[in-house]
Amino acid sequence: MTDNAVEALVSRADLALDTMHLASEGLAYLRITRHSADGLVGVTVDSTGAMVGLELAENLSRQSARKLTGSITEVAAAAARDALDQRRRILERMRSSLSAT
């Protein structure tokens, strides 16, 4: 293998590693927060769609437990869908970049 071929191979490997590192960081720091339409519930999820934060308004005394539970579930599901969609886009960019190297 010539020096130029080795340099090109190392360069492609470096690019692939950088691409994977950026995707890994993007997934590690990905957080999606969604709020209910009434503003009483806020849910934050990570790149896997797992809930990592829950915000409840100060004044929930007029809300039934059933309504509050439904609102939390609905907002968490929406946040999880958005996070998984973002995760898919990050991984697709990584795959495309790696395919090009």
mmCIF file of C-alpha atoms in Angstrom:
data_model
loop_
_atom_site.group_PDB
_atom_site.id
_atom_site.type_symbol
_atom_site.label_atom_id
_atom_site.label_comp_id
_atom_site.label_asym_id
_atom_site.label_seq_id
_atom_site.Cartn_x
_atom_site.Cartn_y
_atom_site.Cartn_z
ATOM 1 C CA MET A 1 0.000 0.000 0.000
ATOM 2 C CA THR A 2 1.363 3.415 -0.925
ATOM 3 C CA ASP A 3 1.738 6.258 1.534
ATOM 4 C CA ASN A 4 -1.089 8.121 -0.204
ATOM 5 C CA ALA A 5 -3.388 5.112 0.086
ATOM 6 C CA VAL A 6 -2.583 4.744 3.787
ATOM 7 C CA GLU A 7 -3.197 8.458 4.370
ATOM 8 C CA ALA A 8 -6.532 8.233 2.560
ATOM 9 C CA LEU A 9 -7.524 5.192 4.611
ATOM 10 C CA VAL A 10 -6.589 6.917 7.881
ATOM 11 C CA SER A 11 -8.460 10.036 6.806
ATOM 12 C CA ARG A 12 -11.613 8.019 6.059
ATOM 13 C CA ALA A 13 -11.304 6.215 9.403
ATOM 14 C CA ASP A 14 -10.913 9.540 11.221
ATOM 15 C CA LEU A 15 -13.987 10.908 9.457
ATOM 16 C CA ALA A 16 -15.998 7.807 10.372
ATOM 17 C CA LEU A 17 -14.940 8.070 14.024
ATOM 18 C CA ASP A 18 -15.810 11.777 14.112
ATOM 19 C CA THR A 19 -19.210 11.008 12.596
ATOM 20 C CA MET A 20 -19.948 8.309 15.166
ATOM 21 C CA HIS A 21 -18.741 10.533 18.005
ATOM 22 C CA LEU A 22 -21.006 13.403 16.913
ATOM 23 C CA ALA A 23 -23.994 11.060 16.645
ATOM 24 C CA SER A 24 -23.241 9.602 20.057
ATOM 25 C CA GLU A 25 -23.036 13.071 21.612
ATOM 26 C CA GLY A 26 -26.216 14.135 19.858
ATOM 27 C CA LEU A 27 -28.072 11.167 21.290
ATOM 28 C CA ALA A 28 -26.578 11.598 24.757
ATOM 29 C CA TYR A 29 -27.666 15.233 25.001
ATOM 30 C CA LEU A 30 -30.988 14.974 23.180
ATOM 31 C CA ARG A 31 -33.858 16.222 25.312
ATOM 32 C CA ILE A 32 -37.361 16.995 24.085
ATOM 33 C CA THR A 33 -39.840 18.903 26.236
ATOM 34 C CA ARG A 34 -43.536 19.137 25.437
ATOM 35 C CA HIS A 35 -46.328 20.881 27.343
ATOM 36 C CA SER A 36 -50.043 20.252 27.516
ATOM 37 C CA ALA A 37 -52.306 22.727 25.726
ATOM 38 C CA ASP A 38 -53.525 24.070 29.066
ATOM 39 C CA GLY A 39 -49.945 24.538 30.290
ATOM 40 C CA LEU A 40 -50.463 22.443 33.403
ATOM 41 C CA VAL A 41 -48.120 19.609 32.437
ATOM 42 C CA GLY A 42 -44.633 19.575 30.958
ATOM 43 C CA VAL A 43 -42.694 16.409 30.172
ATOM 44 C CA THR A 44 -39.054 16.056 29.147
ATOM 45 C CA VAL A 45 -37.760 12.856 27.552
ATOM 46 C CA ASP A 46 -34.340 11.638 26.433
ATOM 47 C CA SER A 47 -33.296 10.139 23.102
ATOM 48 C CA THR A 48 -34.933 6.802 23.946
ATOM 49 C CA GLY A 49 -38.254 8.432 24.782
ATOM 50 C CA ALA A 50 -37.810 7.811 28.517
ATOM 51 C CA MET A 51 -39.200 10.494 30.785
ATOM 52 C CA VAL A 52 -36.426 12.424 32.531
ATOM 53 C CA GLY A 53 -38.463 15.374 33.751
ATOM 54 C CA LEU A 54 -41.983 16.256 34.799
ATOM 55 C CA GLU A 55 -43.266 19.754 35.454
ATOM 56 C CA LEU A 56 -46.644 20.350 37.040
ATOM 57 C CA ALA A 57 -48.293 23.741 37.404
ATOM 58 C CA GLU A 58 -48.608 25.130 40.918
ATOM 59 C CA ASN A 59 -52.406 25.202 40.870
ATOM 60 C CA LEU A 60 -53.702 21.719 40.092
ATOM 61 C CA SER A 61 -56.437 21.743 42.726
ATOM 62 C CA ARG A 62 -59.196 21.972 40.110
ATOM 63 C CA GLN A 63 -57.879 19.001 38.130
ATOM 64 C CA SER A 64 -59.085 15.491 38.736
ATOM 65 C CA ALA A 65 -56.476 12.782 39.129
ATOM 66 C CA ARG A 66 -57.914 11.038 36.061
ATOM 67 C CA LYS A 67 -57.582 14.161 33.887
ATOM 68 C CA LEU A 68 -54.074 14.876 35.183
ATOM 69 C CA THR A 69 -52.980 11.285 34.578
ATOM 70 C CA GLY A 70 -54.359 11.410 31.041
ATOM 71 C CA SER A 71 -52.637 14.704 30.365
ATOM 72 C CA ILE A 72 -49.272 13.426 31.599
ATOM 73 C CA THR A 73 -49.613 10.280 29.499
ATOM 74 C CA GLU A 74 -50.617 12.229 26.390
ATOM 75 C CA VAL A 75 -47.817 14.783 26.689
ATOM 76 C CA ALA A 76 -45.220 12.089 27.481
ATOM 77 C CA ALA A 77 -46.276 10.076 24.429
ATOM 78 C CA ALA A 78 -46.010 13.144 22.172
ATOM 79 C CA ALA A 79 -42.567 13.999 23.555
ATOM 80 C CA ALA A 80 -41.419 10.386 23.106
ATOM 81 C CA ARG A 81 -42.598 10.340 19.473
ATOM 82 C CA ASP A 82 -40.698 13.568 18.790
ATOM 83 C CA ALA A 83 -37.561 12.258 20.516
ATOM 84 C CA LEU A 84 -37.620 8.996 18.605
ATOM 85 C CA ASP A 85 -38.096 10.898 15.349
ATOM 86 C CA GLN A 86 -35.108 13.115 16.190
ATOM 87 C CA ARG A 87 -33.098 10.013 17.133
ATOM 88 C CA ARG A 88 -33.971 8.443 13.771
ATOM 89 C CA ARG A 89 -32.761 11.582 11.960
ATOM 90 C CA ILE A 90 -29.463 11.608 13.875
ATOM 91 C CA LEU A 91 -28.835 7.949 13.118
ATOM 92 C CA GLU A 92 -29.816 8.394 9.473
ATOM 93 C CA ARG A 93 -27.317 11.278 9.089
ATOM 94 C CA MET A 94 -24.669 9.066 10.667
ATOM 95 C CA ARG A 95 -25.495 6.171 8.334
ATOM 96 C CA SER A 96 -25.430 8.444 5.283
ATOM 97 C CA SER A 97 -22.124 9.952 6.321
ATOM 98 C CA LEU A 98 -20.567 6.560 6.980
ATOM 99 C CA SER A 99 -21.813 5.258 3.632
ATOM 100 C CA ALA A 100 -20.055 8.159 1.932
ATOM 101 C CA THR A 101 -16.687 7.367 3.537
#
